Coordinates of C-alpha atoms in Angstrom, one line a residue:
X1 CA 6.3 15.1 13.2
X2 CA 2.7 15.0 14.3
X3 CA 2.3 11.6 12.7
X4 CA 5.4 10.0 14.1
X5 CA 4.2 11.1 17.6
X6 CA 0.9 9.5 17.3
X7 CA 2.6 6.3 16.3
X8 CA 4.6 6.4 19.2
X9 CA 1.7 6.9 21.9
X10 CA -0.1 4.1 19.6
X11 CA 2.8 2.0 20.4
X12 CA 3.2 2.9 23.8
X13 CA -0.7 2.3 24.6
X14 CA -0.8 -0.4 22.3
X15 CA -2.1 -3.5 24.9
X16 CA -0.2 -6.3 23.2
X17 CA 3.1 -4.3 23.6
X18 CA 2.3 -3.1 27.2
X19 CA 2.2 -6.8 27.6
X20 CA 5.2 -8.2 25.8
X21 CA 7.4 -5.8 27.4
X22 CA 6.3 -7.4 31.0
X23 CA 6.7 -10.6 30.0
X24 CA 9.9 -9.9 28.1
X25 CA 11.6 -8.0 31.6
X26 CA 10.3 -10.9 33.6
X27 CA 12.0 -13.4 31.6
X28 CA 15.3 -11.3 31.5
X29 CA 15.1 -10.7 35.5
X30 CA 13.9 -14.7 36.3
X31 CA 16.1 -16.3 33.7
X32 CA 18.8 -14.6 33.0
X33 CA 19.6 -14.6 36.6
X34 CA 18.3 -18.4 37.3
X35 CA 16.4 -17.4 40.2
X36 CA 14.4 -19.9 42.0
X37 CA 14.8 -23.6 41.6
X38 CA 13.9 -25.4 37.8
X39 CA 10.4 -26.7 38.4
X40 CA 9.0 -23.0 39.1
X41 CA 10.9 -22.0 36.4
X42 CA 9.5 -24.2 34.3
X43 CA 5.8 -23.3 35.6
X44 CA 6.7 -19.4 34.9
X45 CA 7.8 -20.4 31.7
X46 CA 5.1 -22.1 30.4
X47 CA 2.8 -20.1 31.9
X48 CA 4.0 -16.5 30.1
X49 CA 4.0 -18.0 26.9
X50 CA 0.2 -19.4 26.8
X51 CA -0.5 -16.1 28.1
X52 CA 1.7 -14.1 25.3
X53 CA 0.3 -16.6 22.9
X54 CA -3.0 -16.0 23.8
X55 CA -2.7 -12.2 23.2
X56 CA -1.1 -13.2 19.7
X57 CA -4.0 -14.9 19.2
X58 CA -6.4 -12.6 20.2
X59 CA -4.1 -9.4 18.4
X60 CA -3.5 -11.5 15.0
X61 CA -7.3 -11.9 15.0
X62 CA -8.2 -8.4 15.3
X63 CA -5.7 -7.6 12.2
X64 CA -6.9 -10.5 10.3
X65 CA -10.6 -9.1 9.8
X66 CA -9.9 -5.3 9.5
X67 CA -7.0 -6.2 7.0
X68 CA -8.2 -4.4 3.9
X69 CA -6.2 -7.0 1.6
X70 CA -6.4 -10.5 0.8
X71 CA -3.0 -11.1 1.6
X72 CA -2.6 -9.3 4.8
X73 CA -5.9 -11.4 5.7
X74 CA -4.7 -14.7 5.1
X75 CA -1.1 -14.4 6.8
X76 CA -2.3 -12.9 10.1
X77 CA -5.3 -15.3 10.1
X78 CA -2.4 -17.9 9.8
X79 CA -0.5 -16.0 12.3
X80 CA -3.8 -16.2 15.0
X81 CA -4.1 -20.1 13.7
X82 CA -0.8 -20.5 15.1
X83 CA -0.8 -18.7 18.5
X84 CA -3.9 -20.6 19.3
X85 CA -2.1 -24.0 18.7
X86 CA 0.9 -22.3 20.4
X87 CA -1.0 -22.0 23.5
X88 CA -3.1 -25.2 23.2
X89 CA 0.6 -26.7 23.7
X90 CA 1.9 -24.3 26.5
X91 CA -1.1 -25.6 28.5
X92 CA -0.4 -29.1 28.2
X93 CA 3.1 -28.8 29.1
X94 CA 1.3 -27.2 32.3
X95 CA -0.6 -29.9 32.9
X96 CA 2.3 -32.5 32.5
X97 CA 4.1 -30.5 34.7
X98 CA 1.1 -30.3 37.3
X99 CA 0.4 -33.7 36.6
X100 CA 3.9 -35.2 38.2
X101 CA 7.6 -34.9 37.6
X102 CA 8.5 -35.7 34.2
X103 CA 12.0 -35.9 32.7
X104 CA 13.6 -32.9 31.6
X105 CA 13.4 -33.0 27.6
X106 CA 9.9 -33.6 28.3
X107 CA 9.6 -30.9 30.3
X108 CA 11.4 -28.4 27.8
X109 CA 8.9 -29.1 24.8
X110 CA 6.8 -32.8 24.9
X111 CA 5.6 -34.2 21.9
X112 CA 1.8 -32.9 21.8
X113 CA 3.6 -29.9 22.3
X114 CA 5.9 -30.3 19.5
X115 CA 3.2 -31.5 16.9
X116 CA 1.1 -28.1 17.1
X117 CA 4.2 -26.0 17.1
X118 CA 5.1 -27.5 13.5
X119 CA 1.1 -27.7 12.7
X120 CA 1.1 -23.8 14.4
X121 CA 4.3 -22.6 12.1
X122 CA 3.5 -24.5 9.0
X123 CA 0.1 -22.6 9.0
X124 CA 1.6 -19.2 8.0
X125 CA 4.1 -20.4 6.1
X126 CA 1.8 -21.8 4.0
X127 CA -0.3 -18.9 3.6
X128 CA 3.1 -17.0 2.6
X129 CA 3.7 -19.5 -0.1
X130 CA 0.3 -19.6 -1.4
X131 CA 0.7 -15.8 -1.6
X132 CA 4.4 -15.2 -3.2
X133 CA 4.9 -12.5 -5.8
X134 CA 3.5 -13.7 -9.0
X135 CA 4.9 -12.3 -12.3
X136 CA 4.2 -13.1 -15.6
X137 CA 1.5 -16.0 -17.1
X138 CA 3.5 -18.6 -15.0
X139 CA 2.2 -18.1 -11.3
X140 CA 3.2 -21.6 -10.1
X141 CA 6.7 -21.1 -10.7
X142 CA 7.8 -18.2 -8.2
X143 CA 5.7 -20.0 -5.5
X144 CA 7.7 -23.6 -6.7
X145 CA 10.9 -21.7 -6.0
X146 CA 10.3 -20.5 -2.6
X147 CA 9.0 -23.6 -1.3
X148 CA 12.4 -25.1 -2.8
X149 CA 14.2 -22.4 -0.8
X150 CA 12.4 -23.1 2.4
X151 CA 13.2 -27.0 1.7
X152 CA 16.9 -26.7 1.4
X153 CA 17.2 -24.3 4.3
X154 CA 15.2 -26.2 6.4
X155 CA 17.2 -29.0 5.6
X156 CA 20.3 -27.4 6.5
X157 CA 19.4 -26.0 9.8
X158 CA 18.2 -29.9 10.3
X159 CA 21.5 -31.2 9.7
X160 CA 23.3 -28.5 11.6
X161 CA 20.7 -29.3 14.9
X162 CA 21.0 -33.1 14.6
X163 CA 25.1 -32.4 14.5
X164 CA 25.2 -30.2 17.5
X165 CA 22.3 -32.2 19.4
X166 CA 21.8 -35.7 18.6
X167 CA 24.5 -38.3 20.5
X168 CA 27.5 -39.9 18.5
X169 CA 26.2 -43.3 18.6
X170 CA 22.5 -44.8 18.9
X171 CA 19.4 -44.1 17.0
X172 CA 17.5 -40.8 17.9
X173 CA 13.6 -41.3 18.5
X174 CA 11.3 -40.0 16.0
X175 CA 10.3 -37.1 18.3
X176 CA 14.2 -36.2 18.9
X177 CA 13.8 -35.5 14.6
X178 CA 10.3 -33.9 15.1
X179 CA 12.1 -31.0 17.4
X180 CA 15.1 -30.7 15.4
X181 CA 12.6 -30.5 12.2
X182 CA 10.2 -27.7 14.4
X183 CA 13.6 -25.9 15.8
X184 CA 15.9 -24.2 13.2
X185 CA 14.2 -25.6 10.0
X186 CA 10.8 -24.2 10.5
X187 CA 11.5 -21.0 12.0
X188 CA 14.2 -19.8 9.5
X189 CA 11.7 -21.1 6.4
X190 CA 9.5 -18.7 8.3
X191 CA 12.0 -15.8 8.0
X192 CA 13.1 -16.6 4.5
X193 CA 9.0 -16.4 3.5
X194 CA 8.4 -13.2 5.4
X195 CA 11.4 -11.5 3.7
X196 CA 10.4 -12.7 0.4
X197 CA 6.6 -11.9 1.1
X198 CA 7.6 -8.3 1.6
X199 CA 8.7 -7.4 -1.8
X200 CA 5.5 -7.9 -2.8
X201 CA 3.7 -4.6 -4.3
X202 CA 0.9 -5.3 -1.0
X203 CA 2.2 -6.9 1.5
X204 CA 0.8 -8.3 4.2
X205 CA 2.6 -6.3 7.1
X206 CA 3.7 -3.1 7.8
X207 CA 7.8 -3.1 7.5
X208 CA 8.2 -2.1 11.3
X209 CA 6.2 -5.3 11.9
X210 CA 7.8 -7.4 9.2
X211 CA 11.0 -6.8 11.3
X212 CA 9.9 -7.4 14.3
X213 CA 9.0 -11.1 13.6
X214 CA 12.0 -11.9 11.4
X215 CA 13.7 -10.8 14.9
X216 CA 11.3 -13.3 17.1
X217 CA 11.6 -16.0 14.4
X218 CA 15.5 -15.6 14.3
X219 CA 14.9 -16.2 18.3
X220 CA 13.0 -18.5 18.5
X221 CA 15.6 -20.5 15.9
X222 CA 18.3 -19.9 18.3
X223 CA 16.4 -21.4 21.4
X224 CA 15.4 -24.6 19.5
X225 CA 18.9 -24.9 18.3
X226 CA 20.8 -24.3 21.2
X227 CA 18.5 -26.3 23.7
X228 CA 20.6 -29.5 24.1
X229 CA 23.5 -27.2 24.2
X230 CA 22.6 -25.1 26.8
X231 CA 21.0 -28.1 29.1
X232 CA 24.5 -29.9 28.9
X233 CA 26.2 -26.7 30.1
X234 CA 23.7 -26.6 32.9
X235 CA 21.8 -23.5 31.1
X236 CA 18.3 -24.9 31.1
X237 CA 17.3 -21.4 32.7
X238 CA 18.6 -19.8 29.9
X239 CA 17.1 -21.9 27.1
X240 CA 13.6 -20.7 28.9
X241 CA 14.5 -17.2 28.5
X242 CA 15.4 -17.0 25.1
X243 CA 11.8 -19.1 24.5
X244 CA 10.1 -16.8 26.3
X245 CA 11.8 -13.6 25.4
X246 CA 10.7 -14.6 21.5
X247 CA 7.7 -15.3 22.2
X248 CA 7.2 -11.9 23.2
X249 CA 8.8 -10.4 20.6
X250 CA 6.3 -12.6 18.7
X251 CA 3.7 -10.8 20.5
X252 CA 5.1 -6.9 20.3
X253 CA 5.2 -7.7 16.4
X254 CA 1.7 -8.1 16.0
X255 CA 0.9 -5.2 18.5
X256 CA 3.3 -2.8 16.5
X257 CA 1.1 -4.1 13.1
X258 CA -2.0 -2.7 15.1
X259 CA -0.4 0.9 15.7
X260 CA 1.7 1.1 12.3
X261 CA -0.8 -0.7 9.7
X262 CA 0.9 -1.0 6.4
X263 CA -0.4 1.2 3.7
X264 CA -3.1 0.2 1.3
X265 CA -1.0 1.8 -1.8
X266 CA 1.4 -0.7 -3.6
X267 CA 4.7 -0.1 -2.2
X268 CA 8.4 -0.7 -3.4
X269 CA 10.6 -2.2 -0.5
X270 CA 12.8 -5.4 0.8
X271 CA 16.0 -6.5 0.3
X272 CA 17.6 -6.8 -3.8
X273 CA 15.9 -10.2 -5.3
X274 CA 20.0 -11.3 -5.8
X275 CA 20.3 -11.1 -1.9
X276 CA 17.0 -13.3 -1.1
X277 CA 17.8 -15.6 -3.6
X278 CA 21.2 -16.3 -2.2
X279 CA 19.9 -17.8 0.8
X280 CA 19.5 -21.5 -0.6
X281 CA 22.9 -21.5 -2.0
X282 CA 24.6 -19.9 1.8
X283 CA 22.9 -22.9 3.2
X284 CA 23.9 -25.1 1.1
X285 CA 27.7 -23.8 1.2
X286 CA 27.3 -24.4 5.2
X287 CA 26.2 -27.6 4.6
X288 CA 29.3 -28.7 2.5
X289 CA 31.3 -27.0 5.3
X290 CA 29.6 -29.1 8.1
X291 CA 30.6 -32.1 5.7
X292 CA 33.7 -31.6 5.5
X293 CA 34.4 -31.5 9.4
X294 CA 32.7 -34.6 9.4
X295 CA 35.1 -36.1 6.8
X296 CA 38.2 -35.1 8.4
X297 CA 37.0 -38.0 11.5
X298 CA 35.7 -40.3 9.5
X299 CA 37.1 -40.6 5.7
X300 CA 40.3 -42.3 5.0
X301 CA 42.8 -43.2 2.3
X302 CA 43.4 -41.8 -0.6
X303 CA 40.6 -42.7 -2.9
X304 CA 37.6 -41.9 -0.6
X305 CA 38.8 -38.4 -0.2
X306 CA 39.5 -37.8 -3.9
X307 CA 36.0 -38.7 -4.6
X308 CA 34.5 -36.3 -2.1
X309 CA 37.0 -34.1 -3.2
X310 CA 35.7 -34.4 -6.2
X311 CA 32.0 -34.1 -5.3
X312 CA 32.0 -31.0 -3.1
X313 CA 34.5 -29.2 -5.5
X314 CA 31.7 -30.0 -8.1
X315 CA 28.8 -29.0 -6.2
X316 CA 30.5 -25.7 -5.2
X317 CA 31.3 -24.5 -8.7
X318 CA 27.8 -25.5 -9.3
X319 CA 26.6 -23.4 -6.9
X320 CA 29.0 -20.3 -7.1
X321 CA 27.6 -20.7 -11.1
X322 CA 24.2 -20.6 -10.0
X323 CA 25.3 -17.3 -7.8
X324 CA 26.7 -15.8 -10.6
X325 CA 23.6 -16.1 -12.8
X326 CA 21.5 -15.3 -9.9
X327 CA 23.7 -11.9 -9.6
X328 CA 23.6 -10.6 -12.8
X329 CA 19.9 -11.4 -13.6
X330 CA 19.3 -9.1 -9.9
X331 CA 21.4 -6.6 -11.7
X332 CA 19.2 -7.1 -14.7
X333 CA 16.4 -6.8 -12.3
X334 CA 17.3 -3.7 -10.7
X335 CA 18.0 -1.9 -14.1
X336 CA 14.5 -2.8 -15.6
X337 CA 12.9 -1.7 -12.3
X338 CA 14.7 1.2 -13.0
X339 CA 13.7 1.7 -16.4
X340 CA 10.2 0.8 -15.8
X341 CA 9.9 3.3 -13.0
X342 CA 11.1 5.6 -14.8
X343 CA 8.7 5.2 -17.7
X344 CA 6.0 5.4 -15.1
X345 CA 7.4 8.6 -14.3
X346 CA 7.3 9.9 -18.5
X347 CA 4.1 8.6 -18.6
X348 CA 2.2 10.5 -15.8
X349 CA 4.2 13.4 -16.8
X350 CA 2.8 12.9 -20.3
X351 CA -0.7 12.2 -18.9
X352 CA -0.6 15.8 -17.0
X353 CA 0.9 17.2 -20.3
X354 CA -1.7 16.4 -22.1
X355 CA -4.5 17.1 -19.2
X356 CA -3.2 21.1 -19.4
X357 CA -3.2 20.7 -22.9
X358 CA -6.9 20.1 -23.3
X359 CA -7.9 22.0 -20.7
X360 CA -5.9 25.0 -22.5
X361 CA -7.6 23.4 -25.5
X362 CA -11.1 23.8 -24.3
X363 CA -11.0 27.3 -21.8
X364 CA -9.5 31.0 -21.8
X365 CA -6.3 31.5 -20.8
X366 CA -7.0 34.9 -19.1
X367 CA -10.1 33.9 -17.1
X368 CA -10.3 30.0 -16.2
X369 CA -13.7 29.8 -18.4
X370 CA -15.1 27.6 -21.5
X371 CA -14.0 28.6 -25.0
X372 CA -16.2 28.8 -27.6
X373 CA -15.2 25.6 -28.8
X374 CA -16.1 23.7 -25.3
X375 CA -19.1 25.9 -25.5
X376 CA -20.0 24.2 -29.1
X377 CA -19.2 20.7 -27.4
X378 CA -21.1 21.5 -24.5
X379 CA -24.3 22.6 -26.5
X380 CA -24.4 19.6 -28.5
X381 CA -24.4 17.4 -25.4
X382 CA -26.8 19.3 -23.7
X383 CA -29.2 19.1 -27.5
X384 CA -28.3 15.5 -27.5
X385 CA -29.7 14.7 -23.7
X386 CA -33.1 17.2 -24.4
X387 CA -33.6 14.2 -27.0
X388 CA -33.2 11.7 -24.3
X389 CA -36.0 13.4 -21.8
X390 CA -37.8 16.3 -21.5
X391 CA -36.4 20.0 -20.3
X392 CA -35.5 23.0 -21.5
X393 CA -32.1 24.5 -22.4
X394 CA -31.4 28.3 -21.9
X395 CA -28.3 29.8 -23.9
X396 CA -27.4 33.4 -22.8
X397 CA -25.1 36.0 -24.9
X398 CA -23.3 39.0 -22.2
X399 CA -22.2 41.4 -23.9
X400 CA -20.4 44.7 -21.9
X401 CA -22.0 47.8 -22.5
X402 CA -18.7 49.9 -22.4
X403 CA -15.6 47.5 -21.8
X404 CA -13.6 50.2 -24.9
X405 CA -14.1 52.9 -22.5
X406 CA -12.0 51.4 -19.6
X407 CA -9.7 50.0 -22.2
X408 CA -8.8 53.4 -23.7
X409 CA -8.9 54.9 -19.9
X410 CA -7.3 52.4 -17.3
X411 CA -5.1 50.3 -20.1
X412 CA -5.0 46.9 -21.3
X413 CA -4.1 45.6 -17.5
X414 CA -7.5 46.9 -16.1
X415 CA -9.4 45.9 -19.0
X416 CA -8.3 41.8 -18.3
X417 CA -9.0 42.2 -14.1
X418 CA -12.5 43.8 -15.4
X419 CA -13.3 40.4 -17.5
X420 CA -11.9 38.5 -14.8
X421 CA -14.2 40.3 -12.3
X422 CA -17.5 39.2 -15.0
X423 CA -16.4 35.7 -15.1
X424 CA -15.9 35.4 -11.6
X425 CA -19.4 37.2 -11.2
X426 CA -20.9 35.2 -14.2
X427 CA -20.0 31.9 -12.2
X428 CA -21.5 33.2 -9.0
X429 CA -24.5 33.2 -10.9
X430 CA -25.3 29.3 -11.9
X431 CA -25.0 26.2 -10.7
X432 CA -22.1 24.1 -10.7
X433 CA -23.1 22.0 -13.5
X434 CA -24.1 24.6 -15.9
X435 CA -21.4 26.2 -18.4
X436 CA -19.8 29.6 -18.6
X437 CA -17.7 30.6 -21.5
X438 CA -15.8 33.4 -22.9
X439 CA -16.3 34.0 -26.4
X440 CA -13.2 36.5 -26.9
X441 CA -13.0 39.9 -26.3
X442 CA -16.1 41.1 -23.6
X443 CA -18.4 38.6 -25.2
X444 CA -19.7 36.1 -22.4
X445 CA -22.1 33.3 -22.4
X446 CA -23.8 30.9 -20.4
X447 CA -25.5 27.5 -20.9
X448 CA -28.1 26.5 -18.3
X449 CA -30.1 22.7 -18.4
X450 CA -33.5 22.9 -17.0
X451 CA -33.7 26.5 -15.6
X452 CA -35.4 26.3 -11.8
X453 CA -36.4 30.0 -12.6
X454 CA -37.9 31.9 -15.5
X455 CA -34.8 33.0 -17.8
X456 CA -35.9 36.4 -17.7
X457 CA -35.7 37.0 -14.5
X458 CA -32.0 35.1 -14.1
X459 CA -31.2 37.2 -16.9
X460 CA -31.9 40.0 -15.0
X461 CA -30.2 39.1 -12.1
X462 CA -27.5 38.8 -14.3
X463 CA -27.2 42.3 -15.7
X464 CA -27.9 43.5 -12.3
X465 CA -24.7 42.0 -10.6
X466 CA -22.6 42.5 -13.8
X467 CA -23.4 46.8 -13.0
X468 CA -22.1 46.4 -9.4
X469 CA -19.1 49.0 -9.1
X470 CA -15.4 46.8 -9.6
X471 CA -12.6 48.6 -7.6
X472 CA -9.5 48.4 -10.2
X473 CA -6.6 49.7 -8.5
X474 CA -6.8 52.6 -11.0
X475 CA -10.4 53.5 -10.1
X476 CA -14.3 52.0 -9.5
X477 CA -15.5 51.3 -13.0
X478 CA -19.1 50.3 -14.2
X479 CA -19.4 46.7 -16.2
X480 CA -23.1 47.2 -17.4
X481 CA -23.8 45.0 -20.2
X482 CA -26.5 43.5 -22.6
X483 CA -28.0 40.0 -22.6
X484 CA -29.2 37.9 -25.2
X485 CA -31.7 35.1 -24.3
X486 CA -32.7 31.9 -26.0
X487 CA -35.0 28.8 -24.7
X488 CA -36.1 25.8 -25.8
X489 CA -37.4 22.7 -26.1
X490 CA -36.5 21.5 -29.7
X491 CA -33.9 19.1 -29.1
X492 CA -33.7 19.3 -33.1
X493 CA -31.8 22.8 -32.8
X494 CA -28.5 22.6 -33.7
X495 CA -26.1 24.4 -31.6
X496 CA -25.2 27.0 -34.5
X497 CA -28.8 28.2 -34.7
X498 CA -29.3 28.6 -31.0
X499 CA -25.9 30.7 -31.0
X500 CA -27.3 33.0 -33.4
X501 CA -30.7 33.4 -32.3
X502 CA -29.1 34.5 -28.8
X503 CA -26.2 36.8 -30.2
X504 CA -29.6 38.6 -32.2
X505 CA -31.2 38.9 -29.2
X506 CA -28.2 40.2 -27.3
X507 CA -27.8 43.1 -30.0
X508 CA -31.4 43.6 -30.3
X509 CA -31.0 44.6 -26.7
X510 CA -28.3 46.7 -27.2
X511 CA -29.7 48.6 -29.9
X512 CA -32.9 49.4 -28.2
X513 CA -30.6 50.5 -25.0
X514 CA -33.5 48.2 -23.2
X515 CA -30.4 46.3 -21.0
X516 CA -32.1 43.3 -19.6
X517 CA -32.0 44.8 -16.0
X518 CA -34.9 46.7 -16.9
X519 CA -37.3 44.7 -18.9
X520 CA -35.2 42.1 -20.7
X521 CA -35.5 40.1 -24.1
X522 CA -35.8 36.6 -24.5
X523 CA -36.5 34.9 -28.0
X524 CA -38.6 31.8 -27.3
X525 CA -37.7 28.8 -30.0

C-alpha cells in the first residue's frame, strides 16, 4: 500500500505530467469547443506542442542517462532525439504562420515540418529494431521479422490514408505521400515495435509507460489519418485537438516512466507471441478488403473478376495458413515457456535442497555449529594458508566439567538448552571469521587464525563465561568446563596431530582439576 501511494504522489508531482495534463485540458476546452477564430487556433496549437515537446525532450533526456540498461538507454535517447526534431518543426510552422498567411494544408503540418516528424519517429523505431528479442545463434532474424512487420503495416495504413485522403483524379505531390507515409504508417510501426519490445526479458520501459505511448501513438495515428477528413467536414479545430491532446499524452508517458521506473530484474510480460505476430497478417486482410471495394467500381466482365477472384482467394488461404502456423507454434511457445519455468522452479528448489543438505552435512543439528568434519575441513584450510604467509593458528578443546550431572537431574531437554547456551556463549567469544564446532556430546572446539591476544588469556576468558549461572526453566545450573590449548606456527602439522595434541591438553587439564580459568594449559607446537 505504502508503495503504491508513493507512486501516486510521484505521479501527481511529477512536472512533465503537471504539464501534460494543462496542455491536454486546454486543448479539450479550445478545440473541442472551436473557440476563437482558426489562425489563433493554429498559433495555440503549435505553440503547446513545441512546448510539450520540449518537456519530452528535456524528460526523455533525463531517463536516457540514469537508465541502468542498454536498452532502456537507447530508446529514450531516441525518444529525446525525436521530441527535439518534434519541436524544431512546431517552431517553424510558427514562424510560417508569423511569417504571413499560408494556405491551410500548409498550415496543418508543412513540409520541413513533415521531414523531422518522419526523421523524429524513425529515430526510435529504429533503436526498437536494433534492440528486438534475440533468441538463439540467429540474432538477425527476429529483428528481419519485425522490420517486415512494420513494412507491411505501414504499407497498409498508407494505402488506407491515400484512399480516404487523396482526390479521385490527378497526381498527389510528393509531400501529399510524405504525410500519408509520416501519419498512420509510422505511428502504428511505432506501436507494433513498442509492443513487441516489451516482451523482452529487460525492457526498455516500465509497462505503465509502455501503455501510455501505445495510447499517444494510436492518437497521433488517428489525427494524421483523419486530417483531410475532418478539414472537409469543416473540423480543422478538431484535427488540432486530437494533435495536441497526443502529444501530451506523448509527454505524460515519459513523466509516468520518471515516477514508475521499470525494474532492473528480467521480467515476464506483453501480449502471447501468436497475438503480436498476427498483426501483419490483420493488415494485410484489411488491405484485401479495401481492394475489393475498389474492384466493385472499377472491374468488369467476367474474366477480370475471376482472376482477382482468384488472387485474393489465394492470398487469403495463404495467409489464414500462415495464421494457423503462427497459432500453434504460440501454443508451442507458451507450453515450453511453461515447461522451462517450471524447470527453473525444480531447479532452485533442488539448489536449496542441496544448500540444507550440506549445511546439515557440515554443522550440528541441535546447536547451529561446525561438525567435526567441517572442523577437519576447516583446519586444513587454515594449515594450507599458514604455508602461504606467516601467523599462527590456535585450536581449542571445551570440554564441560559436569554436563552428566544436569543430564541425570533436569533430563535430556535441559541438557540440549545447556549446550545450546555454550555454543551461543562460545560464539560470543571470537570473531566472525573464526570457527566453532561441536564435536558430539559436551565436547566443543574452536579454531582461531592469528590470535590478536595471548591464547591463554582467551582461553581463560573462555572458561570464565562458560561458568556464568544458565537459568533452565527447571533451575540455574553451572556449565564449568576444561580447555585444551594448541598453537602454532608449523604449517607442516596435519590437522589430526593438532586435534590430538589439544584433546591431551584439554584432559590434562581436567585431570589436574587446574580448569583454565585459574592458571590454564597451553601446549606450544
Amino acid at each position: 500500500v505504502r508503495t503504491r501511494l508513493g507512486r501516486v504522489r510521484a505521479l501527481i508531482g511529477a512536472p512533465s505530467i503537471l504539464l501534460a495534463v494543462v496542455v491536454l485540458l486546454v486543448a479539450l476546452v479550445v478545440f473541442g469547443a472551436d473557440l476563437g477564430t482558426l489562425e489563433r487556433q493554429l498559433t495555440l496549437c503549435w505553440g503547446m506542442l513545441a512546448l510539450t515537446h520540449l518537456g519530452l525532450t528535456v524528460t526523455a533526456g533525463r531517463i536516457s542517462r540514469q537508465a541502468a540498461g542498454t536498452a532502456a538507454r537507447w530508446v529514450w535517447g531516441g525518444i529525446c532525439i525525436a521530441g527535439l526534431l518534434y519541436a524544431v518543426g512546431d517552431l517553424v510552422q510558427l514562424g510560417l504562420l508569423a511569417a504571413g498567411p499560408v494556405e491551410l494544408s500548409t498550415a496543418l503540418g508543412g513540409p520541413v515540418q513533415n521531414a523531422l516528424v518522419l526523421v523524429g519517429t524513425a529515430v526510435p523505431l529504429g533503436a526498437v529494431l536494433l534492440l528486438t528479442p534475440v533468441a538463439g545463434r540467429r540474432p538477425r532474424r527476429p529483428r528481419a521479422r519485425l522490420a517486415l512487420d512494420v513494412v507491411i503495416v505501414s504499407i497498409a495504413a498508407t494505402v488506407f490514408g491515400a484512399y480516404l485522403t487523396l482526390p479521385g483524379s490527378g497526381v498527389a505531390s510528393p509531400f501529399v505521400w510524405l504525410g500519408l507515409l509520416i501519419g498512420p504508417g509510422l505511428f502504428l510501426s511505432v506501436v507494433l515495435g513498442v509492443v513487441s519490445i516489451s516482451r523482452s526479458a529487460f525492457p526498455p520501459m516500465s509497462l505503465p509507460a509502455g501503455a501510455v505511448l501505445v495510447v499517444a501513438a494510436t492518437l497521433e495515428a488517428a489525427a494524421q489519418a483523419g486530417t483531410a477528413v475532418l478539414v472537409r467536414a469543416d473540423r480543422a479545430a478538431w484535427n488540432l485537438g486530437l494533435t495536441v491532446v497526443a502529444s501530451a499524452v506523448l509527454l505524460a508517458a515519459s513523466g509516468v516512466q520518471r515516477a514508475i521506473p521499470q525494474s532492473e530484474r528480467p521480467v515476464r510480460r506483453g501480449p502471447r507471441r501468436s497475438l503480436v505476430a498476427l498483426v501483419p497478417y490483420l493488415a494485410l486482410l484489411a488491405t484485401f478488403g479495401l481492394l475489393v471495394r475498389v474492384l466493385l467500381t472499377q472491374v468488369s466482365g467476367v474474366r477480370h473478376w475471376a482472376v482477382v477472384v482468384g488472387a485474393l482467394i489465394s492470398g487469403l488461404l495463404v495467409a489464414i495458413r500462415q495464421v494457423v502456423v503462427i497459432s500453434d507454434n504460440g501454443h508451442l511457445v507458451d507450453e515450453l515457456d511453461t515447461r522451462v519455468e517450471e524447470l527453473h522452479q525444480l531447479l532452485a528448489e533442488r539448489d536449496r535442497l542441496a544448500v540444507a543438505l550440506r549445511h546439515e552435512a557440515t554443522h550440528d543439528p541441535l546447536t547451529g555449529l561446525a561438525n567435526r568434519a567441517l572442523l577437519g575441513t576447516s583446519l586444513d584450510g587454515a594449515l594450507t594458508r599458514l604455508g602461504a604467509r606467516s601467523g599462527t593458528l590456535t585450536l581449542m578443546i571445551i570440554d564441560l566439567d559436569s554436563f552428566k550431572s544436569v543430564n541425570d537431574s533436569f533430563g535430556h531437554a535441559a541438557g540440549d538448552a545447556v549446550l545450546c547456551a555454550v555454543g551461543r556463549r562460545l560464539r560470543g567469544c571470537v570473531r566472525d571469521e573464526d570457527v566453532v564446532a561441536r564435536l558430539g556430546g559436551d565436547e566443543f572446539a574452536v579454531l582461531v587464525e592469528n590470535l590478536s591476544e595471548d591464547d591463554s588469556e582467551l582461553a581463560k576468558r573462555i572458561a570464565r563465561i562458560l561458568r556464568e549461572p544458565i537459568a533452565l526453566a527447571e533451575g540455574t545450573v553451572d556449565a564449568a568446563a576444561s580447555v585444551g590449548v594448541v598453537t602454532t606456527d608449523d604449517p607442516a602439522r596435519s590437522a589430526e596431530s593438532l586435534l590430538r595434541a589439544a584433546d591431551l591438553a584439554m584432559y590434562e587439564a581436567k585431570r589436574s582439576r587446574r580448569p583454565l580459568l585459574d592458571e590454564g594449559l597451553t601446549v606450544e607446537l
